[in-house]
Amino acid sequence: MQTSDIDTEKQPLLGSQSNHLDNDISINNPHTYTSISDVDVSENDSSKTEEFSFRGLERRKKMVFLIIGMVNFCACTCFSLLAPFYPAEATKKGVSTTVVGLIFSCFEFWIFVTSPIFGYFLTRIGAKFTFISGIMVCGSCSVLFGILDKCPPNEVFIAMCFACRTIEALGCSAFVTASFAIIAHEFPNNVATVFGSLETFSGIGMMVGPPIGGALYELGGYGLPFWTMGTILITCGFVSFIYMPGQDEGAKAFKGSVLRLLKSPLVVVCCFTVFCSSFALGFLDPTLANHLEVFNLSSLYVGLIFLCAPGIYGFTAPLWGYLGDAKDWTAGMMIIGLFFSGIAYLLLGPAPFLPFLPFTLWLTIVTLCCFGLFIGCSLIPTFTGILTGAKQLGLDESLDTYGMVSGLFNSSFSLGAFVGPSIGGLLQDHFGFGWAASSCGFLYLATTLVVILFKFTSKQGFNKPPPTG
């Protein structure tokens, strides 16, 4: 490469700092960009001890953090606002409850299918372009969803709903996969901390989405919630286009596919943990409300109880992320989180084989809060775990690798979110809520055992490979 070519590549991807590379390695040179592991061991170790501080970030990193946080909040609000009123509106169009459930679940299914694809082609398409275009597609589909009440009933309405939700899922898959990869590249020493902090924005969005949707529906009818949040999301896309820092696409192309990542036992274990966590969260959607009917609660109180788990998770995620980065205790956090989440689900039923446990409202609320607390403990470190597994396979620390990792993580989460409600409703119908919740508890406890066995029997385990060179 000519010297003039190197000089044009001094702008790092999304402003990634190179202050740790004092030996004059150009982080964006295609021949050295993916050789970060060649940096001196002492420098690599010292970087791990850095604590994340938003105030201490340079301006462009602050912009990346704030833009992704803003988009996470608005997108999650947009995705969750239809829950209070859409089922009733769909029923008026002759749509059965089963089909309504499929319209909801197809969203997660298509994210599961397409996330690895977006991850693989991330640097070919461009991280910033993928992020912004995904936002714009989501916002546009939300606006279009707001006019579906004008469609003819039955087959036409159903087909248009599936079409809108599917295309919206493609947009969501694109921007979420890109955002995870950008986080991993921009904050390589604080991945768990930043990931956990941004999950707070997502959690708050999921919490306020239903009440905002219900209020706007009461104010202006079916279309107003979708038009309002869709317009806000499109505005976020324009803001991201203007203020999101540019990037250099000179990274070396990733050779292989997501199947290469799955050759790592650590990656498989972490992905299964992600699946279990999203499965358990999704399990509550079709089952918890019926379980609470015996208490004769109003819809408001039932909605507040639904917020217990995601609310606690959203506000404690930054803490778990900080602990994961500060202590580098991925395995321990996963084991503790999985075990106590499993216990919480056994208490939630309560389990039929624990007859001494009372079925009371206070116990249900406490167990949901405990589950929200410990699901973050098990889920937040998994992204770092998958990155470690990729490094154990010898993959470079490049945006291509981060794209594949984020795509696999997003796909695993969406698979659990798709399967959880489907299996949860089926189990409750055939065996009752007690046994259905217990099955989730058993799944968690079994996964705990798998993680323990892997940690103490695998040669590499959760250990990060030493720098080479």
Short mmCIF file of C-alpha atoms in Angstrom, two decimals:
data_model
loop_
_atom_site.label_atom_id
_atom_site.label_comp_id
_atom_site.label_asym_id
_atom_site.label_seq_id
_atom_site.Cartn_x
_atom_site.Cartn_y
_atom_site.Cartn_z
CA MET A 1 0.00 0.00 0.00
CA GLN A 2 1.27 3.46 -0.83
CA THR A 3 2.03 5.93 1.94
CA SER A 4 -0.62 8.29 0.62
CA ASP A 5 -3.20 5.54 0.97
CA ILE A 6 -2.32 5.05 4.60
CA ASP A 7 -2.63 8.76 5.28
CA THR A 8 -6.21 8.75 4.06
CA GLU A 9 -7.17 6.13 6.62
CA LYS A 10 -6.23 7.96 9.79
CA GLN A 11 -9.89 8.43 10.76
CA PRO A 12 -10.73 5.33 12.87
CA LEU A 13 -14.05 3.56 12.64
CA LEU A 14 -16.53 5.56 14.68
CA GLY A 15 -13.69 7.36 16.38
CA SER A 16 -12.03 4.34 17.99
CA GLN A 17 -9.09 5.64 19.95
CA SER A 18 -5.62 4.33 19.27
CA ASN A 19 -3.95 5.70 22.37
CA HIS A 20 -3.16 2.17 23.55
CA LEU A 21 -1.14 1.45 20.40
CA ASP A 22 1.97 3.45 21.20
CA ASN A 23 4.11 1.42 18.85
CA ASP A 24 2.81 3.34 15.80
CA ILE A 25 0.38 0.72 14.56
CA SER A 26 -2.28 2.32 12.36
CA ILE A 27 -5.54 0.83 13.51
CA ASN A 28 -7.19 1.32 10.11
CA ASN A 29 -4.42 -0.06 7.92
CA PRO A 30 -5.93 -3.20 6.36
CA HIS A 31 -2.70 -5.03 7.13
CA THR A 32 -2.64 -4.10 10.80
CA TYR A 33 -6.26 -3.24 11.68
CA THR A 34 -7.10 -6.79 12.70
CA SER A 35 -3.84 -7.39 14.54
CA ILE A 36 -4.78 -5.65 17.76
CA SER A 37 -3.88 -8.85 19.57
CA ASP A 38 -0.26 -8.15 18.61
CA VAL A 39 -0.15 -5.22 21.02
CA ASP A 40 2.10 -5.60 24.01
CA VAL A 41 0.62 -7.72 26.81
CA SER A 42 1.12 -5.05 29.44
CA GLU A 43 -0.79 -2.53 27.37
CA ASN A 44 -3.61 -5.01 26.77
CA ASP A 45 -3.86 -5.82 30.44
CA SER A 46 -3.87 -2.21 31.50
CA SER A 47 -6.74 -1.46 29.15
CA LYS A 48 -8.90 -3.99 30.94
CA THR A 49 -8.70 -2.04 34.14
CA GLU A 50 -10.12 1.10 32.62
CA GLU A 51 -13.47 2.07 34.11
CA PHE A 52 -16.21 3.39 31.89
CA SER A 53 -17.05 7.04 32.50
CA PHE A 54 -19.42 8.89 30.22
CA ARG A 55 -18.00 12.23 31.33
CA GLY A 56 -14.50 11.11 30.36
CA LEU A 57 -15.43 10.03 26.84
CA GLU A 58 -14.37 12.03 23.85
CA ARG A 59 -17.12 13.89 22.01
CA ARG A 60 -17.63 11.42 19.16
CA LYS A 61 -17.92 8.45 21.54
CA LYS A 62 -20.51 10.39 23.52
CA MET A 63 -22.45 10.96 20.32
CA VAL A 64 -22.37 7.23 19.50
CA PHE A 65 -23.59 6.32 22.99
CA LEU A 66 -26.37 8.93 23.06
CA ILE A 67 -27.61 8.24 19.53
CA ILE A 68 -27.82 4.47 20.07
CA GLY A 69 -29.52 5.04 23.44
CA MET A 70 -32.05 7.44 21.89
CA VAL A 71 -32.81 5.02 19.06
CA ASN A 72 -33.14 2.06 21.45
CA PHE A 73 -35.67 3.95 23.55
CA CYS A 74 -37.78 5.20 20.63
CA ALA A 75 -37.68 1.89 18.76
CA CYS A 76 -38.69 -0.21 21.79
CA THR A 77 -41.48 2.25 22.54
CA CYS A 78 -42.65 1.94 18.94
CA PHE A 79 -42.52 -1.87 18.96
CA SER A 80 -44.45 -2.28 22.22
CA LEU A 81 -47.13 0.43 21.92
CA LEU A 82 -49.66 -1.75 20.03
CA ALA A 83 -50.16 -4.28 22.84
CA PRO A 84 -53.09 -2.53 24.63
CA PHE A 85 -55.37 -1.98 21.62
CA TYR A 86 -54.24 -3.94 18.56
CA PRO A 87 -55.75 -7.34 19.55
CA ALA A 88 -59.21 -5.78 19.94
CA GLU A 89 -58.89 -3.90 16.65
CA ALA A 90 -57.76 -7.06 14.87
CA THR A 91 -60.73 -8.96 16.28
CA LYS A 92 -63.04 -6.40 14.69
CA LYS A 93 -61.43 -7.30 11.36
CA GLY A 94 -62.25 -10.97 11.82
CA VAL A 95 -58.80 -12.06 13.00
CA SER A 96 -58.63 -14.93 15.48
CA THR A 97 -56.55 -14.81 18.65
CA THR A 98 -54.21 -17.45 17.22
CA VAL A 99 -53.49 -15.35 14.13
CA VAL A 100 -52.95 -12.25 16.29
CA GLY A 101 -50.34 -14.22 18.20
CA LEU A 102 -48.65 -15.22 14.94
CA ILE A 103 -48.61 -11.59 13.79
CA PHE A 104 -46.79 -10.68 17.00
CA SER A 105 -44.38 -13.63 16.92
CA CYS A 106 -43.42 -13.36 13.24
CA PHE A 107 -41.55 -10.17 14.17
CA GLU A 108 -39.08 -12.10 16.34
CA PHE A 109 -38.91 -15.00 13.87
CA TRP A 110 -37.64 -12.83 11.01
CA ILE A 111 -35.11 -11.12 13.30
CA PHE A 112 -33.85 -14.60 14.20
CA VAL A 113 -33.49 -15.49 10.52
CA THR A 114 -31.92 -12.27 9.23
CA SER A 115 -29.62 -11.09 12.06
CA PRO A 116 -26.72 -13.41 11.10
CA ILE A 117 -27.11 -12.31 7.47
CA PHE A 118 -26.85 -8.62 8.36
CA GLY A 119 -23.92 -9.43 10.64
CA TYR A 120 -22.08 -11.21 7.83
CA PHE A 121 -22.55 -8.39 5.32
CA LEU A 122 -22.17 -5.55 7.83
CA THR A 123 -18.89 -4.11 6.53
CA ARG A 124 -19.89 -4.69 2.92
CA ILE A 125 -23.04 -2.64 3.42
CA GLY A 126 -21.51 -0.26 5.95
CA ALA A 127 -22.18 -0.14 9.69
CA LYS A 128 -23.58 3.39 9.69
CA PHE A 129 -25.70 2.81 6.59
CA THR A 130 -27.11 -0.43 8.04
CA PHE A 131 -27.92 1.31 11.32
CA ILE A 132 -29.65 4.32 9.72
CA SER A 133 -31.50 2.41 7.01
CA GLY A 134 -32.84 -0.03 9.60
CA ILE A 135 -34.20 2.86 11.67
CA MET A 136 -35.86 4.44 8.65
CA VAL A 137 -37.49 1.17 7.60
CA CYS A 138 -38.86 0.63 11.13
CA GLY A 139 -40.28 4.14 11.29
CA SER A 140 -41.83 3.93 7.82
CA CYS A 141 -43.45 0.56 8.56
CA SER A 142 -44.88 1.95 11.79
CA VAL A 143 -46.51 4.81 9.87
CA LEU A 144 -47.91 2.35 7.34
CA PHE A 145 -49.20 0.09 10.11
CA GLY A 146 -51.30 3.03 11.28
CA ILE A 147 -53.45 2.96 8.12
CA LEU A 148 -54.18 -0.77 8.14
CA ASP A 149 -57.52 -0.18 9.85
CA LYS A 150 -58.67 1.11 6.45
CA CYS A 151 -57.98 -2.29 4.85
CA PRO A 152 -60.78 -4.75 4.06
CA PRO A 153 -61.29 -7.33 6.83
CA ASN A 154 -60.14 -10.93 7.02
CA GLU A 155 -57.52 -12.10 4.48
CA VAL A 156 -56.45 -8.70 3.14
CA PHE A 157 -56.03 -7.20 6.61
CA ILE A 158 -54.11 -10.26 7.83
CA ALA A 159 -51.81 -10.28 4.80
CA MET A 160 -50.99 -6.57 5.16
CA CYS A 161 -50.29 -6.97 8.88
CA PHE A 162 -47.89 -9.82 8.22
CA ALA A 163 -46.19 -7.84 5.44
CA CYS A 164 -45.70 -4.74 7.60
CA ARG A 165 -44.46 -6.68 10.62
CA THR A 166 -42.06 -8.71 8.49
CA ILE A 167 -40.48 -5.69 6.80
CA GLU A 168 -40.34 -3.88 10.14
CA ALA A 169 -38.53 -6.89 11.57
CA LEU A 170 -35.93 -6.62 8.80
CA GLY A 171 -35.32 -3.00 9.74
CA CYS A 172 -35.07 -3.86 13.42
CA SER A 173 -32.66 -6.71 12.69
CA ALA A 174 -30.47 -4.37 10.65
CA PHE A 175 -30.14 -1.52 13.14
CA VAL A 176 -29.85 -3.72 16.25
CA THR A 177 -27.14 -5.89 14.69
CA ALA A 178 -25.26 -2.78 13.54
CA SER A 179 -25.61 -1.10 16.94
CA PHE A 180 -24.20 -4.12 18.82
CA ALA A 181 -21.23 -4.27 16.44
CA ILE A 182 -20.62 -0.51 16.78
CA ILE A 183 -20.70 -0.85 20.58
CA ALA A 184 -18.16 -3.69 20.52
CA HIS A 185 -15.85 -1.78 18.21
CA GLU A 186 -16.19 1.64 19.80
CA PHE A 187 -15.94 0.47 23.43
CA PRO A 188 -13.79 -2.70 23.23
CA ASN A 189 -12.69 -2.52 26.88
CA ASN A 190 -16.16 -1.78 28.28
CA VAL A 191 -18.50 -3.86 26.14
CA ALA A 192 -20.57 -5.25 29.01
CA THR A 193 -20.84 -1.87 30.75
CA VAL A 194 -22.00 -0.02 27.64
CA PHE A 195 -24.28 -2.87 26.58
CA GLY A 196 -25.89 -2.92 30.01
CA SER A 197 -26.27 0.86 30.08
CA LEU A 198 -27.97 0.92 26.69
CA GLU A 199 -30.29 -1.90 27.77
CA THR A 200 -31.71 0.60 30.26
CA PHE A 201 -32.93 2.73 27.35
CA SER A 202 -34.51 -0.36 25.77
CA GLY A 203 -36.12 -1.43 29.03
CA ILE A 204 -37.64 1.99 29.65
CA GLY A 205 -38.95 2.04 26.08
CA MET A 206 -40.63 -1.34 26.55
CA MET A 207 -42.13 -0.11 29.83
CA VAL A 208 -43.60 3.16 28.58
CA GLY A 209 -44.65 1.87 25.15
CA PRO A 210 -47.97 0.26 26.16
CA PRO A 211 -49.23 3.20 28.25
CA ILE A 212 -48.18 5.69 25.55
CA GLY A 213 -49.90 3.56 22.92
CA GLY A 214 -53.06 3.29 24.99
CA ALA A 215 -53.16 7.02 25.69
CA LEU A 216 -52.63 8.00 22.05
CA TYR A 217 -55.24 5.47 20.96
CA GLU A 218 -57.78 7.00 23.32
CA LEU A 219 -56.85 10.46 22.09
CA GLY A 220 -56.84 9.95 18.32
CA GLY A 221 -57.87 6.41 17.44
CA TYR A 222 -56.00 3.53 15.84
CA GLY A 223 -53.60 5.46 13.65
CA LEU A 224 -52.28 8.14 16.00
CA PRO A 225 -49.93 5.91 18.09
CA PHE A 226 -48.24 4.51 14.97
CA TRP A 227 -48.02 7.84 13.15
CA THR A 228 -46.58 9.61 16.20
CA MET A 229 -43.90 7.07 17.12
CA GLY A 230 -43.14 6.24 13.49
CA THR A 231 -42.47 9.91 12.77
CA ILE A 232 -40.28 10.19 15.86
CA LEU A 233 -38.31 7.12 14.78
CA ILE A 234 -37.80 8.52 11.26
CA THR A 235 -36.59 11.74 12.88
CA CYS A 236 -34.10 9.66 14.87
CA GLY A 237 -32.85 8.30 11.56
CA PHE A 238 -32.19 11.80 10.23
CA VAL A 239 -30.48 12.80 13.49
CA SER A 240 -28.28 9.69 13.24
CA PHE A 241 -27.42 10.52 9.63
CA ILE A 242 -26.27 14.00 10.66
CA TYR A 243 -24.53 13.34 13.97
CA MET A 244 -23.43 9.69 13.96
CA PRO A 245 -19.66 9.77 13.34
CA GLY A 246 -18.49 8.40 10.00
CA GLN A 247 -16.50 5.23 9.64
CA ASP A 248 -13.69 3.71 7.68
CA GLU A 249 -14.67 0.57 5.79
CA GLY A 250 -11.09 -0.60 5.29
CA ALA A 251 -11.32 -3.63 7.60
CA LYS A 252 -10.22 -7.02 6.27
CA ALA A 253 -13.13 -9.13 5.07
CA PHE A 254 -14.35 -11.88 7.39
CA LYS A 255 -13.64 -15.29 5.90
CA GLY A 256 -16.25 -17.84 6.94
CA SER A 257 -19.79 -17.74 8.25
CA VAL A 258 -21.69 -17.80 11.49
CA LEU A 259 -21.19 -21.57 11.51
CA ARG A 260 -17.52 -20.95 12.22
CA LEU A 261 -18.46 -19.14 15.42
CA LEU A 262 -20.57 -22.13 16.45
CA LYS A 263 -17.44 -24.31 16.41
CA SER A 264 -16.58 -22.71 19.75
CA PRO A 265 -18.21 -24.52 22.70
CA LEU A 266 -18.13 -21.23 24.64
CA VAL A 267 -20.14 -19.50 21.90
CA VAL A 268 -22.71 -22.32 21.95
CA VAL A 269 -23.04 -22.17 25.74
CA CYS A 270 -23.48 -18.38 25.72
CA CYS A 271 -26.00 -18.49 22.87
CA PHE A 272 -28.04 -21.11 24.71
CA THR A 273 -28.00 -18.90 27.81
CA VAL A 274 -29.28 -15.99 25.70
CA PHE A 275 -32.02 -18.24 24.30
CA CYS A 276 -33.10 -19.33 27.81
CA SER A 277 -33.28 -15.74 29.04
CA SER A 278 -35.43 -14.47 26.17
CA PHE A 279 -37.53 -17.65 26.29
CA ALA A 280 -38.35 -17.00 29.94
CA LEU A 281 -39.20 -13.35 29.28
CA GLY A 282 -41.46 -14.27 26.38
CA PHE A 283 -43.10 -17.05 28.37
CA LEU A 284 -44.81 -14.47 30.60
CA ASP A 285 -46.59 -12.61 27.79
CA PRO A 286 -49.43 -15.08 27.11
CA THR A 287 -49.54 -16.75 30.54
CA LEU A 288 -49.13 -14.30 33.42
CA ALA A 289 -52.37 -12.34 32.96
CA ASN A 290 -54.50 -15.50 33.16
CA HIS A 291 -52.51 -16.65 36.17
CA LEU A 292 -53.40 -13.41 37.99
CA GLU A 293 -57.14 -13.58 37.27
CA VAL A 294 -57.80 -15.21 40.64
CA PHE A 295 -56.83 -11.95 42.37
CA ASN A 296 -59.50 -9.93 40.48
CA LEU A 297 -57.07 -7.14 39.65
CA SER A 298 -57.81 -4.25 37.32
CA SER A 299 -56.02 -4.02 34.00
CA LEU A 300 -53.90 -1.19 35.40
CA TYR A 301 -52.55 -3.33 38.24
CA VAL A 302 -51.95 -6.30 35.95
CA GLY A 303 -49.97 -4.01 33.65
CA LEU A 304 -47.90 -2.74 36.56
CA ILE A 305 -47.13 -6.31 37.63
CA PHE A 306 -46.01 -7.04 34.07
CA LEU A 307 -43.49 -4.21 34.42
CA CYS A 308 -41.77 -5.76 37.45
CA ALA A 309 -39.36 -8.04 35.62
CA PRO A 310 -38.41 -5.83 32.64
CA GLY A 311 -38.31 -2.74 34.86
CA ILE A 312 -35.87 -4.26 37.36
CA TYR A 313 -33.82 -5.69 34.49
CA GLY A 314 -33.59 -2.36 32.71
CA PHE A 315 -32.43 -0.44 35.77
CA THR A 316 -29.95 -3.06 37.03
CA ALA A 317 -28.39 -3.92 33.64
CA PRO A 318 -25.72 -1.16 33.92
CA LEU A 319 -24.66 -2.56 37.31
CA TRP A 320 -24.23 -6.07 35.92
CA GLY A 321 -22.37 -4.66 32.94
CA TYR A 322 -20.00 -2.74 35.18
CA LEU A 323 -19.31 -5.80 37.31
CA GLY A 324 -18.71 -7.90 34.21
CA ASP A 325 -16.09 -5.49 32.88
CA ALA A 326 -14.50 -4.61 36.22
CA LYS A 327 -14.19 -8.17 37.54
CA ASP A 328 -14.10 -10.11 34.23
CA TRP A 329 -16.30 -12.72 35.92
CA THR A 330 -18.38 -13.90 32.98
CA ALA A 331 -18.83 -17.51 34.09
CA GLY A 332 -19.62 -16.68 37.71
CA MET A 333 -22.24 -14.10 36.79
CA MET A 334 -23.89 -16.47 34.31
CA ILE A 335 -24.04 -19.28 36.87
CA ILE A 336 -25.48 -17.08 39.63
CA GLY A 337 -27.99 -15.44 37.29
CA LEU A 338 -29.17 -18.71 35.77
CA PHE A 339 -29.50 -20.50 39.11
CA PHE A 340 -31.51 -17.82 40.89
CA SER A 341 -33.67 -17.16 37.81
CA GLY A 342 -34.53 -20.85 37.86
CA ILE A 343 -35.43 -20.69 41.55
CA ALA A 344 -37.60 -17.64 40.88
CA TYR A 345 -39.61 -19.53 38.27
CA LEU A 346 -40.15 -22.43 40.65
CA LEU A 347 -41.55 -19.96 43.18
CA LEU A 348 -43.63 -18.11 40.58
CA GLY A 349 -46.09 -20.97 40.00
CA PRO A 350 -45.56 -21.97 42.67
CA ALA A 351 -44.27 -25.39 41.63
CA PRO A 352 -46.89 -28.13 42.31
CA PHE A 353 -44.25 -30.30 44.00
CA LEU A 354 -43.69 -27.52 46.58
CA PRO A 355 -47.12 -27.55 48.28
CA PHE A 356 -45.89 -25.63 51.30
CA LEU A 357 -45.49 -22.47 49.16
CA PRO A 358 -48.60 -20.25 49.19
CA PHE A 359 -50.08 -18.84 45.99
CA THR A 360 -50.23 -15.20 47.01
CA LEU A 361 -49.95 -11.90 45.18
CA TRP A 362 -46.97 -10.71 47.21
CA LEU A 363 -44.98 -13.87 46.42
CA THR A 364 -45.74 -13.48 42.71
CA ILE A 365 -44.52 -9.85 42.71
CA VAL A 366 -41.38 -10.67 44.72
CA THR A 367 -40.44 -13.56 42.43
CA LEU A 368 -40.95 -11.43 39.31
CA CYS A 369 -38.70 -8.75 40.80
CA CYS A 370 -36.06 -11.36 41.65
CA PHE A 371 -36.27 -12.74 38.14
CA GLY A 372 -35.82 -9.25 36.68
CA LEU A 373 -32.77 -8.78 38.89
CA PHE A 374 -31.00 -12.04 38.05
CA ILE A 375 -31.85 -12.29 34.37
CA GLY A 376 -29.54 -9.33 33.82
CA CYS A 377 -26.82 -11.13 35.75
CA SER A 378 -27.04 -14.08 33.36
CA LEU A 379 -27.74 -12.23 30.11
CA ILE A 380 -25.43 -9.19 30.11
CA PRO A 381 -22.10 -11.15 30.27
CA THR A 382 -23.06 -13.41 27.36
CA PHE A 383 -22.14 -10.87 24.68
CA THR A 384 -18.63 -10.64 26.13
CA GLY A 385 -18.58 -14.44 26.32
CA ILE A 386 -19.38 -14.80 22.61
CA LEU A 387 -16.64 -12.27 21.79
CA THR A 388 -14.20 -14.31 23.88
CA GLY A 389 -15.22 -17.47 22.05
CA ALA A 390 -14.56 -15.75 18.73
CA LYS A 391 -11.09 -14.77 19.92
CA GLN A 392 -10.42 -18.35 21.03
CA LEU A 393 -11.10 -19.41 17.44
CA GLY A 394 -8.42 -17.00 16.30
CA LEU A 395 -10.76 -14.45 14.73
CA ASP A 396 -9.47 -10.90 14.41
CA GLU A 397 -10.77 -8.04 16.50
CA SER A 398 -12.39 -6.30 13.54
CA LEU A 399 -15.80 -4.94 12.68
CA ASP A 400 -16.46 -8.05 10.59
CA THR A 401 -16.05 -10.26 13.64
CA TYR A 402 -18.11 -7.89 15.79
CA GLY A 403 -20.84 -7.95 13.14
CA MET A 404 -20.99 -11.74 13.13
CA VAL A 405 -21.01 -11.86 16.94
CA SER A 406 -23.77 -9.27 17.24
CA GLY A 407 -25.82 -11.02 14.56
CA LEU A 408 -25.53 -14.35 16.37
CA PHE A 409 -26.40 -12.78 19.73
CA ASN A 410 -29.43 -10.98 18.29
CA SER A 411 -30.56 -14.14 16.49
CA SER A 412 -30.31 -16.24 19.66
CA PHE A 413 -32.32 -13.70 21.65
CA SER A 414 -35.03 -13.45 19.00
CA LEU A 415 -35.33 -17.24 18.72
CA GLY A 416 -36.10 -17.43 22.44
CA ALA A 417 -38.52 -14.51 22.19
CA PHE A 418 -40.29 -16.34 19.34
CA VAL A 419 -40.43 -19.78 20.97
CA GLY A 420 -41.18 -18.59 24.53
CA PRO A 421 -44.72 -17.28 24.03
CA SER A 422 -45.66 -20.18 21.74
CA ILE A 423 -44.45 -22.94 24.05
CA GLY A 424 -45.57 -21.04 27.16
CA GLY A 425 -49.18 -20.86 26.05
CA LEU A 426 -49.15 -24.50 24.98
CA LEU A 427 -47.73 -25.68 28.31
CA GLN A 428 -50.22 -23.64 30.30
CA ASP A 429 -53.18 -24.98 28.31
CA HIS A 430 -52.15 -28.61 28.84
CA PHE A 431 -50.48 -28.63 32.27
CA GLY A 432 -51.44 -25.39 34.04
CA PHE A 433 -49.33 -22.40 34.98
CA GLY A 434 -47.58 -24.13 37.88
CA TRP A 435 -46.02 -26.86 35.77
CA ALA A 436 -45.44 -24.48 32.83
CA ALA A 437 -43.46 -22.07 35.02
CA SER A 438 -41.64 -25.00 36.61
CA SER A 439 -40.51 -26.14 33.16
CA CYS A 440 -38.85 -22.74 32.70
CA GLY A 441 -37.21 -23.17 36.08
CA PHE A 442 -35.92 -26.62 35.10
CA LEU A 443 -34.57 -25.19 31.83
CA TYR A 444 -32.67 -22.54 33.78
CA LEU A 445 -31.28 -25.04 36.29
CA ALA A 446 -30.22 -27.40 33.50
CA THR A 447 -28.45 -24.53 31.75
CA THR A 448 -26.74 -23.67 35.04
CA LEU A 449 -25.38 -27.21 35.20
CA VAL A 450 -24.18 -27.01 31.59
CA VAL A 451 -22.28 -23.77 32.28
CA ILE A 452 -20.69 -25.25 35.43
CA LEU A 453 -19.61 -28.41 33.62
CA PHE A 454 -18.22 -26.41 30.73
CA LYS A 455 -16.27 -24.10 33.02
CA PHE A 456 -14.56 -26.92 34.90
CA THR A 457 -14.06 -29.42 32.05
CA SER A 458 -13.08 -27.22 29.10
CA LYS A 459 -9.42 -26.47 28.60
CA GLN A 460 -10.02 -22.90 27.46
CA GLY A 461 -13.28 -22.31 29.32
CA PHE A 462 -14.11 -18.61 29.60
CA ASN A 463 -10.46 -17.55 29.49
CA LYS A 464 -9.47 -14.94 26.94
CA PRO A 465 -6.60 -16.09 24.72
CA PRO A 466 -3.27 -14.34 25.32
CA PRO A 467 -2.07 -11.81 22.75
CA THR A 468 0.03 -13.29 19.99
CA GLY A 469 3.25 -12.02 18.56
#
